[in-house]
């Protein structure tokens, strides 16, 4: 297989201990090789991310996932079912980690998050480099996630050695995080694979524990996250201040200085794709506040509302 010059360059940067931002189907990731501790440390530094917030490990296929994670016998059937159904794709599985995974990657936790991303450039990069890449979303810690190369440039600038431009992300919200580290599977972050699809594939009920403060196992589950700089409120809660913007689900309303529409046809997949780009634009519009219409919490609506509540909480 011939490798494009840009991918070759990205492999050189990674192997030299540098950081490469790359597109995935969910959001752009800020990648480093997991076996190079200084590079991993640079990922945390570039994002100003606290070291207690672990990174997701990106792999080429399920077999490579098993080089970093151990699949307990009791979870083997679920692991294989989910990998077959959703990889490559927006599903991260939490499993007991293997000893070779540096503690820096997992923030000292006994588990590791692994996923096979679906973007062709991400897969090309993983195939060419031949080893796992850890990558958080390529944004400053706590800010809006990047769904274009331009968002990465604007947020991280020269703290990234190379940005691979793969266009706008096709899913638009981060991966669903599903823990297979306990007895029963549970969703710790709703994301690109809907809760309903996971239950259908597994043929069992799966609990969602994303918003429960008592159960924080990972800071991405902290309430404050994914935030614009402009204060954001979810209607009927109102924003205070003079010039207000609206993030509407399907129809504009009068009285706003700026309006973004998630999906005229009320399609939650389209709404997810547009979510962060709409918020980035509203955030850049010099507004005093952003009001947001709630969307139904089915399918990708669960992930959308999870991100919006965290954004509202962060800016409150
Ligand atoms: O779609 C995605 O998942 C994107 C793309 C780049 O793959 N990545 C992403 O990474 O969203 P990040 O770092 O922004 O969010 C990862 C979340 C964090 O909330 C982190 O706390 C959680 O995953 N996480 C990672 N490893 C974990 C572990 N071992 N146990 C619990 N949570 C973990
Ligand atoms: Mg993130």
XYZ file of C-alpha atoms in Angstrom, residues 76-251:
176
model
C -15.478 -11.688 25.723
C -18.876 -12.098 24.082
C -19.800 -8.444 24.617
C -16.405 -7.234 23.405
C -16.608 -9.220 20.194
C -20.226 -8.298 19.532
C -19.549 -4.596 20.033
C -16.303 -4.586 18.045
C -18.042 -6.315 15.159
C -21.052 -4.017 15.272
C -19.389 -0.646 15.850
C -15.676 -0.672 14.935
C -14.388 1.230 13.135
C -16.690 3.798 14.703
C -17.541 6.132 17.575
C -17.435 3.639 20.456
C -14.746 3.616 23.164
C -14.559 0.512 25.338
C -13.120 0.687 28.846
C -11.298 -2.500 29.783
C -8.611 -3.535 32.254
C -5.313 -2.208 30.921
C -2.247 -4.261 30.128
C 0.961 -3.567 32.041
C 2.667 -2.081 28.986
C 0.350 0.927 28.851
C 2.051 3.823 30.643
C 0.199 5.143 33.702
C 0.400 8.624 32.246
C -2.005 7.547 29.476
C -4.605 6.153 31.877
C -3.943 8.633 34.712
C -3.009 5.710 36.897
C -6.382 4.002 36.473
C -6.440 0.207 36.128
C -8.540 0.559 32.955
C -7.825 1.839 29.455
C -10.216 3.326 26.905
C -9.732 1.954 23.378
C -11.381 2.610 20.067
C -10.963 2.099 16.324
C -11.780 5.424 14.629
C -13.680 5.362 11.328
C -12.100 8.277 9.456
C -10.015 7.003 6.497
C -7.096 9.343 7.328
C -7.034 8.164 10.930
C -6.952 4.551 9.769
C -4.226 5.333 7.207
C -2.172 6.946 9.953
C -2.669 4.024 12.352
C -1.774 1.532 9.614
C 1.347 3.456 8.595
C 2.660 4.024 12.117
C 1.847 0.465 13.185
C 1.254 1.155 16.877
C -1.425 2.669 19.151
C -1.924 6.435 19.298
C -3.407 8.129 22.333
C -5.503 11.146 21.514
C -7.847 13.397 23.411
C -9.967 15.864 21.473
C -7.683 18.514 19.957
C -8.988 21.509 21.916
C -7.772 23.409 24.991
C -9.048 21.594 28.098
C -12.694 22.284 28.886
C -13.380 24.236 25.672
C -15.479 23.376 22.626
C -14.365 20.308 20.712
C -12.916 20.778 17.205
C -14.778 19.370 14.208
C -12.598 21.018 11.548
C -8.839 21.462 11.079
C -9.442 25.220 11.388
C -10.923 24.756 14.885
C -7.721 22.914 15.868
C -5.533 25.680 14.439
C -7.539 28.365 16.213
C -7.500 26.535 19.561
C -4.036 25.011 19.765
C -2.002 26.850 17.096
C 1.690 26.001 17.177
C 1.343 23.695 20.158
C 0.635 21.027 17.497
C 3.482 19.923 15.233
C 1.271 18.857 12.337
C -2.436 19.032 11.550
C -3.850 16.514 9.076
C -6.859 18.113 7.408
C -9.617 15.588 6.761
C -12.503 18.016 6.334
C -15.464 18.370 8.680
C -16.136 15.420 10.997
C -19.036 13.216 9.899
C -20.455 12.402 13.352
C -19.628 15.598 15.229
C -19.891 14.431 18.856
C -17.295 12.364 20.681
C -17.422 8.598 20.987
C -19.752 6.817 23.358
C -17.726 5.504 26.305
C -18.889 2.094 27.450
C -17.306 0.369 30.406
C -16.742 -3.374 30.190
C -14.575 -3.226 33.295
C -17.286 -4.123 35.792
C -19.859 -6.887 35.864
C -22.559 -5.094 33.898
C -21.767 -2.866 30.922
C -22.491 0.819 31.509
C -22.296 3.977 29.446
C -20.107 6.627 31.076
C -20.400 9.187 28.274
C -23.184 9.234 25.679
C -21.732 9.805 22.219
C -21.721 8.883 18.561
C -23.153 5.386 18.972
C -26.676 5.720 20.401
C -27.573 4.007 23.672
C -30.402 2.230 21.847
C -28.004 0.764 19.258
C -25.752 -0.634 21.987
C -28.674 -2.266 23.766
C -29.938 -3.713 20.497
C -26.518 -5.165 19.633
C -25.998 -6.661 23.093
C -29.592 -7.745 23.593
C -29.611 -6.420 27.164
C -30.338 -3.229 29.077
C -27.380 -0.927 29.507
C -27.327 1.752 32.212
C -26.203 5.311 31.479
C -24.214 6.873 34.312
C -22.929 9.968 32.566
C -24.324 12.748 34.712
C -24.072 11.323 38.170
C -21.567 13.338 40.173
C -21.306 10.576 42.744
C -19.941 8.196 40.144
C -17.129 10.188 38.621
C -14.531 7.780 37.364
C -13.189 10.205 34.818
C -13.049 13.979 34.698
C -14.637 14.059 31.239
C -17.651 13.177 33.309
C -17.207 16.340 35.347
C -20.118 18.695 34.899
C -18.048 21.569 33.553
C -16.785 20.787 30.054
C -17.243 21.413 26.334
C -17.780 25.103 26.977
C -17.877 28.210 24.819
C -16.541 31.421 26.386
C -19.942 33.058 26.106
C -22.433 32.210 28.906
C -24.898 29.605 27.695
C -28.361 28.726 28.998
C -30.770 26.048 27.926
C -34.314 27.374 27.391
C -36.584 27.935 29.257
C -33.670 29.204 31.411
C -32.849 32.640 30.012
C -29.496 34.267 29.401
C -28.808 37.642 30.934
C -27.195 40.448 28.987
C -27.832 42.565 25.935
C -26.876 40.882 22.664
C -28.075 37.316 22.674
C -27.553 34.478 20.228
C -29.775 31.466 19.677
C -28.829 27.884 18.970
C -32.126 26.670 17.534
C -33.074 23.081 16.824
C -34.944 23.648 13.562
C -36.460 27.160 13.240
